[in-house]
Short mmCIF file of C-alpha atoms and ligand atoms in Angstrom, two decimals:
data_model
loop_
_atom_site.label_atom_id
_atom_site.label_comp_id
_atom_site.label_asym_id
_atom_site.label_seq_id
_atom_site.Cartn_x
_atom_site.Cartn_y
_atom_site.Cartn_z
CA MET A 1 -7.47 0.60 22.85
CA LYS A 2 -4.64 0.25 25.38
CA SER A 3 -1.71 -0.25 22.80
CA PRO A 4 -1.65 0.65 19.13
CA ASP A 5 0.36 -2.41 18.50
CA PRO A 6 -1.51 -5.65 19.16
CA LEU A 7 0.76 -8.00 17.34
CA LYS A 8 3.19 -10.65 18.60
CA GLY A 9 6.16 -12.20 17.07
CA GLY A 10 7.52 -11.23 13.68
CA VAL A 11 4.15 -10.92 11.84
CA ALA A 12 3.64 -7.38 10.43
CA THR A 13 -0.29 -7.54 10.20
CA ASP A 14 -2.57 -8.68 12.92
CA ARG A 15 -4.82 -11.67 12.40
CA GLN A 16 -7.99 -9.65 12.41
CA THR A 17 -6.83 -7.41 9.54
CA ARG A 18 -5.52 -10.34 7.67
CA ASP A 19 -8.86 -12.32 8.09
CA TYR A 20 -10.77 -9.21 6.88
CA TYR A 21 -9.06 -9.15 3.50
CA ARG A 22 -9.24 -12.98 3.15
CA LEU A 23 -12.73 -13.36 3.93
CA LYS A 24 -14.07 -10.25 2.03
CA ALA A 25 -11.64 -10.65 -0.99
CA ALA A 26 -14.41 -11.00 -3.62
CA GLU A 27 -16.54 -8.21 -2.30
CA LEU A 28 -13.57 -5.92 -1.92
CA ALA A 29 -12.42 -6.70 -5.39
CA ARG A 30 -15.71 -5.45 -6.81
CA ARG A 31 -15.57 -2.43 -4.62
CA TYR A 32 -12.11 -1.46 -5.36
CA ASP A 33 -12.57 -1.91 -8.99
CA GLY A 34 -15.21 0.71 -9.07
CA ALA A 35 -13.22 3.22 -7.16
CA ARG A 36 -12.58 6.42 -9.11
CA GLY A 37 -9.49 8.71 -9.13
CA GLY A 38 -7.24 7.68 -6.22
CA ILE A 39 -3.50 7.23 -6.38
CA ALA A 40 -3.28 6.04 -9.99
CA ASP A 41 -3.97 9.72 -11.05
CA CYS A 42 -0.29 10.40 -9.63
CA PHE A 43 1.40 7.90 -11.60
CA ASP A 44 2.17 10.04 -14.57
CA GLY A 45 3.94 12.56 -12.35
CA ALA A 46 5.58 10.05 -10.22
CA PHE A 47 7.33 7.42 -12.45
CA PRO A 48 9.26 7.63 -15.71
CA ARG A 49 7.06 6.41 -18.42
CA GLY A 50 7.90 2.66 -19.20
CA GLY A 51 9.73 2.25 -16.09
CA ARG A 52 9.58 -0.75 -13.75
CA VAL A 53 7.20 -0.09 -10.82
CA LEU A 54 6.19 -2.42 -7.94
CA ASP A 55 2.81 -2.11 -6.27
CA VAL A 56 3.27 -3.26 -2.60
CA GLY A 57 -0.04 -4.51 -1.08
CA ALA A 58 -1.47 -4.69 -4.57
CA GLY A 59 -4.81 -5.97 -3.20
CA SER A 60 -7.12 -6.73 -6.04
CA GLY A 61 -4.86 -5.53 -8.76
CA ARG A 62 -6.66 -2.19 -9.75
CA ASP A 63 -3.53 0.00 -9.47
CA LEU A 64 -1.30 -2.64 -11.07
CA HIS A 65 -3.69 -3.03 -13.97
CA ARG A 66 -3.65 0.73 -14.31
CA LEU A 67 0.22 0.73 -14.47
CA LEU A 68 0.17 -1.81 -17.24
CA LEU A 69 -2.51 -0.05 -19.19
CA GLY A 70 -0.33 3.27 -18.79
CA GLY A 71 2.79 1.58 -20.29
CA TRP A 72 4.71 0.87 -17.09
CA ASP A 73 6.39 -2.51 -16.34
CA GLY A 74 4.26 -3.12 -13.38
CA TRP A 75 4.72 -5.85 -10.75
CA GLY A 76 2.96 -6.47 -7.47
CA VAL A 77 3.40 -8.01 -4.00
CA GLU A 78 0.26 -9.02 -1.95
CA PRO A 79 0.26 -11.34 1.16
CA CYS A 80 -3.42 -12.37 0.70
CA ARG A 81 -3.73 -15.20 -1.65
CA ALA A 82 -7.42 -14.76 -2.09
CA LEU A 83 -6.93 -11.17 -3.31
CA ILE A 84 -4.27 -12.19 -5.82
CA ASP A 85 -6.83 -14.69 -7.18
CA GLU A 86 -9.36 -12.04 -7.49
CA ALA A 87 -6.74 -9.66 -9.20
CA GLU A 88 -5.88 -12.47 -11.74
CA ARG A 89 -9.48 -13.09 -12.52
CA LEU A 90 -10.49 -9.53 -12.92
CA TYR A 91 -7.54 -8.40 -14.78
CA PRO A 92 -6.10 -11.09 -16.86
CA ALA A 93 -2.92 -8.80 -17.75
CA VAL A 94 -1.76 -8.91 -14.24
CA ARG A 95 -1.38 -12.75 -14.26
CA GLY A 96 1.96 -14.00 -13.14
CA ARG A 97 2.98 -10.44 -12.02
CA ILE A 98 1.85 -10.55 -8.31
CA ARG A 99 4.05 -12.51 -5.91
CA GLN A 100 2.80 -13.61 -2.54
CA SER A 101 5.00 -11.82 -0.15
CA ALA A 102 4.81 -9.10 2.41
CA LEU A 103 6.38 -6.26 4.38
CA PRO A 104 8.65 -6.08 6.23
CA ALA A 105 10.88 -8.47 4.39
CA LEU A 106 9.50 -8.33 0.82
CA GLU A 107 11.06 -11.79 0.49
CA GLY A 108 11.63 -12.83 -3.01
CA ILE A 109 11.99 -9.36 -4.34
CA GLY A 110 15.71 -8.41 -5.48
CA ASP A 111 17.62 -5.33 -4.40
CA GLY A 112 17.62 -2.16 -6.69
CA ARG A 113 15.24 -3.49 -9.22
CA PHE A 114 12.62 -0.79 -9.46
CA ASP A 115 12.31 2.67 -10.74
CA GLY A 116 9.29 3.10 -8.63
CA VAL A 117 7.19 1.68 -5.58
CA VAL A 118 3.60 2.32 -4.73
CA ALA A 119 2.22 1.58 -1.32
CA SER A 120 -1.27 2.69 -1.43
CA ALA A 121 -3.40 2.25 1.66
CA VAL A 122 -0.90 -0.46 3.17
CA LEU A 123 1.51 1.17 5.76
CA MET A 124 -1.29 2.00 8.22
CA HIS A 125 -1.84 -1.71 8.82
CA LEU A 126 1.59 -2.52 9.91
CA ALA A 127 2.66 -3.11 13.60
CA GLU A 128 4.73 -0.13 15.01
CA ARG A 129 7.87 -2.41 15.57
CA GLN A 130 7.87 -3.39 11.75
CA LEU A 131 7.52 0.09 10.32
CA LYS A 132 11.19 0.88 10.14
CA ALA A 133 12.10 -2.38 8.59
CA SER A 134 9.25 -2.20 6.16
CA LEU A 135 10.44 1.44 4.89
CA ARG A 136 14.10 -0.05 4.53
CA SER A 137 12.59 -2.77 2.47
CA LEU A 138 10.98 -0.32 0.24
CA ARG A 139 14.31 1.38 -0.24
CA ARG A 140 16.09 -1.75 -0.89
CA VAL A 141 14.11 -2.64 -3.78
CA LEU A 142 14.58 0.79 -5.33
CA LYS A 143 17.00 1.89 -7.87
CA GLY A 144 19.53 4.62 -7.14
CA ARG A 145 17.14 7.45 -8.17
CA GLY A 146 13.94 5.57 -7.45
CA ARG A 147 10.59 7.11 -6.48
CA LEU A 148 8.30 6.02 -3.75
CA LEU A 149 4.51 6.98 -3.80
CA VAL A 150 2.51 6.35 -0.53
CA SER A 151 -1.03 7.03 0.64
CA LEU A 152 -2.20 6.93 4.30
CA PRO A 153 -5.60 7.45 5.70
CA VAL A 154 -6.28 10.73 7.45
CA ASP A 155 -9.38 12.64 8.55
CA GLU A 156 -10.27 16.11 7.11
CA GLY A 157 -7.93 17.84 9.31
CA GLY A 158 -5.07 15.62 8.18
CA LYS A 159 -4.84 13.52 11.31
CA ALA A 160 -3.84 9.96 10.90
CA ARG A 161 -6.36 7.10 11.64
CA ARG A 162 -5.65 5.22 14.75
CA GLY A 163 -7.29 2.11 16.24
CA ARG A 164 -9.65 -0.49 14.96
CA ASP A 165 -12.42 0.25 12.42
CA GLU A 166 -15.95 -1.07 12.75
CA GLU A 167 -14.89 -4.22 10.88
CA GLY A 168 -11.91 -4.92 13.17
CA ARG A 169 -9.17 -3.76 10.94
CA PHE A 170 -6.15 -2.39 12.68
CA PHE A 171 -4.84 1.19 12.05
CA ASN A 172 -1.53 2.33 13.41
CA GLY A 173 -1.92 5.99 13.52
CA PHE A 174 1.18 6.41 11.06
CA SER A 175 1.06 10.06 10.16
CA PRO A 176 2.33 11.76 7.02
CA GLU A 177 4.78 13.88 8.88
CA ARG A 178 6.36 10.88 10.64
CA LEU A 179 6.59 9.01 7.20
CA GLU A 180 8.56 11.94 5.90
CA THR A 181 10.88 12.00 8.94
CA LEU A 182 11.55 8.28 8.91
CA LEU A 183 12.11 8.22 5.03
CA ALA A 184 14.59 11.35 5.33
CA GLU A 185 16.61 9.22 7.54
CA LEU A 186 16.85 6.57 4.63
CA GLY A 187 17.83 9.22 2.02
CA PHE A 188 14.40 10.23 0.63
CA ALA A 189 13.28 13.67 0.03
CA CYS A 190 9.52 14.47 -0.24
CA MET A 191 8.73 15.87 -3.58
CA ALA A 192 4.91 16.47 -3.29
CA ARG A 193 2.08 15.94 -0.81
CA GLU A 194 -1.61 16.34 -1.34
CA GLN A 195 -4.84 15.31 0.38
CA LYS A 196 -7.29 13.51 -1.73
CA ALA A 197 -10.96 12.61 -1.09
CA ASP A 198 -11.67 8.72 -0.86
CA GLY A 199 -11.98 7.01 -4.18
CA LEU A 200 -14.73 4.78 -2.61
CA GLY A 201 -16.77 7.93 -1.76
CA ARG A 202 -16.48 7.42 2.12
CA LYS A 203 -16.99 10.93 3.57
CA ASP A 204 -15.08 10.41 6.75
CA ARG A 205 -12.00 9.27 4.96
CA ASN A 206 -9.14 11.22 3.13
CA TRP A 207 -5.94 10.13 1.87
CA ALA A 208 -2.59 11.83 2.38
CA VAL A 209 -0.66 11.13 -0.93
CA GLN A 210 3.07 11.65 -0.80
CA LEU A 211 5.75 11.25 -3.35
CA PHE A 212 9.38 10.72 -2.34
CA LYS A 213 12.73 10.57 -4.33
CA LEU A 214 15.93 9.09 -3.33
C1 SAM B 301 -6.82 -1.28 2.05
S1 SAM B 301 -6.16 -2.41 1.19
C2 SAM B 301 -5.21 -1.74 -0.23
C3 SAM B 301 -5.20 -2.42 -1.40
C4 SAM B 301 -4.56 -1.52 -2.75
N1 SAM B 301 -3.15 -1.20 -2.45
C5 SAM B 301 -5.45 -0.46 -3.00
O1 SAM B 301 -5.07 0.70 -2.76
O2 SAM B 301 -6.61 -0.66 -3.53
C6 SAM B 301 -4.71 -3.03 2.15
C7 SAM B 301 -3.75 -4.04 1.53
O3 SAM B 301 -2.54 -4.17 2.26
C8 SAM B 301 -2.27 -5.52 2.25
N2 SAM B 301 -1.33 -5.75 3.26
C9 SAM B 301 -1.67 -5.98 4.57
N3 SAM B 301 -0.52 -6.24 5.36
C10 SAM B 301 0.45 -6.28 4.49
C11 SAM B 301 1.86 -6.33 4.55
N4 SAM B 301 2.45 -6.68 5.76
N5 SAM B 301 2.64 -6.31 3.50
C12 SAM B 301 2.10 -5.94 2.20
N6 SAM B 301 0.77 -5.90 2.00
C13 SAM B 301 -0.03 -5.87 3.14
C14 SAM B 301 -3.68 -6.29 2.35
O4 SAM B 301 -3.58 -7.58 2.07
C15 SAM B 301 -4.36 -5.33 1.36
O5 SAM B 301 -4.15 -5.84 0.15
#
């Protein structure tokens, strides 16, 4: 691939990637619902119990549902209407809690409203030139001492995934190290980092999970 950034204009996620989630929404919702472990295992250590937490790129609602079950005041943001519909069908408790909105702007989400933000398997789809603005938005919606929990796809050696996958989705090669550097510029400190196996059982995929605090 010539350029890792195939986007034009102000759109953060390219058409092929958006089409993938729109057209496969029902199938993905079933698959994601069956995932084991994953980022939800980190919620207890990451967020104050009962706090207000925003799941950015909430997909089919699995983690938002787990937040609600765990006693957090969970909310979500998701650009793909078809995935929001699947989330509301699968998990009635999330109804009315997912706003159709997207990075980089997180339009409609107020400043300083959340104790925690989750961005699970989302930032790797963003255009390079939208990354910094997206991180600023994640910071904008957090309260003063807020926590940010992020997962990014890496290989076994910890190297970030780059290029398009076999289904056409775009991966920007955003590494955990670079995320830490960019977030430090915004006042975040990294509290923990671990590498987790894929919750969907894909052998070639690992996830770098990082927890940051303001
Ligand atoms: C791999 S899925 C992960 C879904 C969910 N967070 C999970 O862990 O199961 C990627 C998600 O990112 C969403 N997404 C893509 N571009 C986005 C953007 N610019 N802002 C917010 N979410 C975005 C997709 O619609 C999709 O729901």
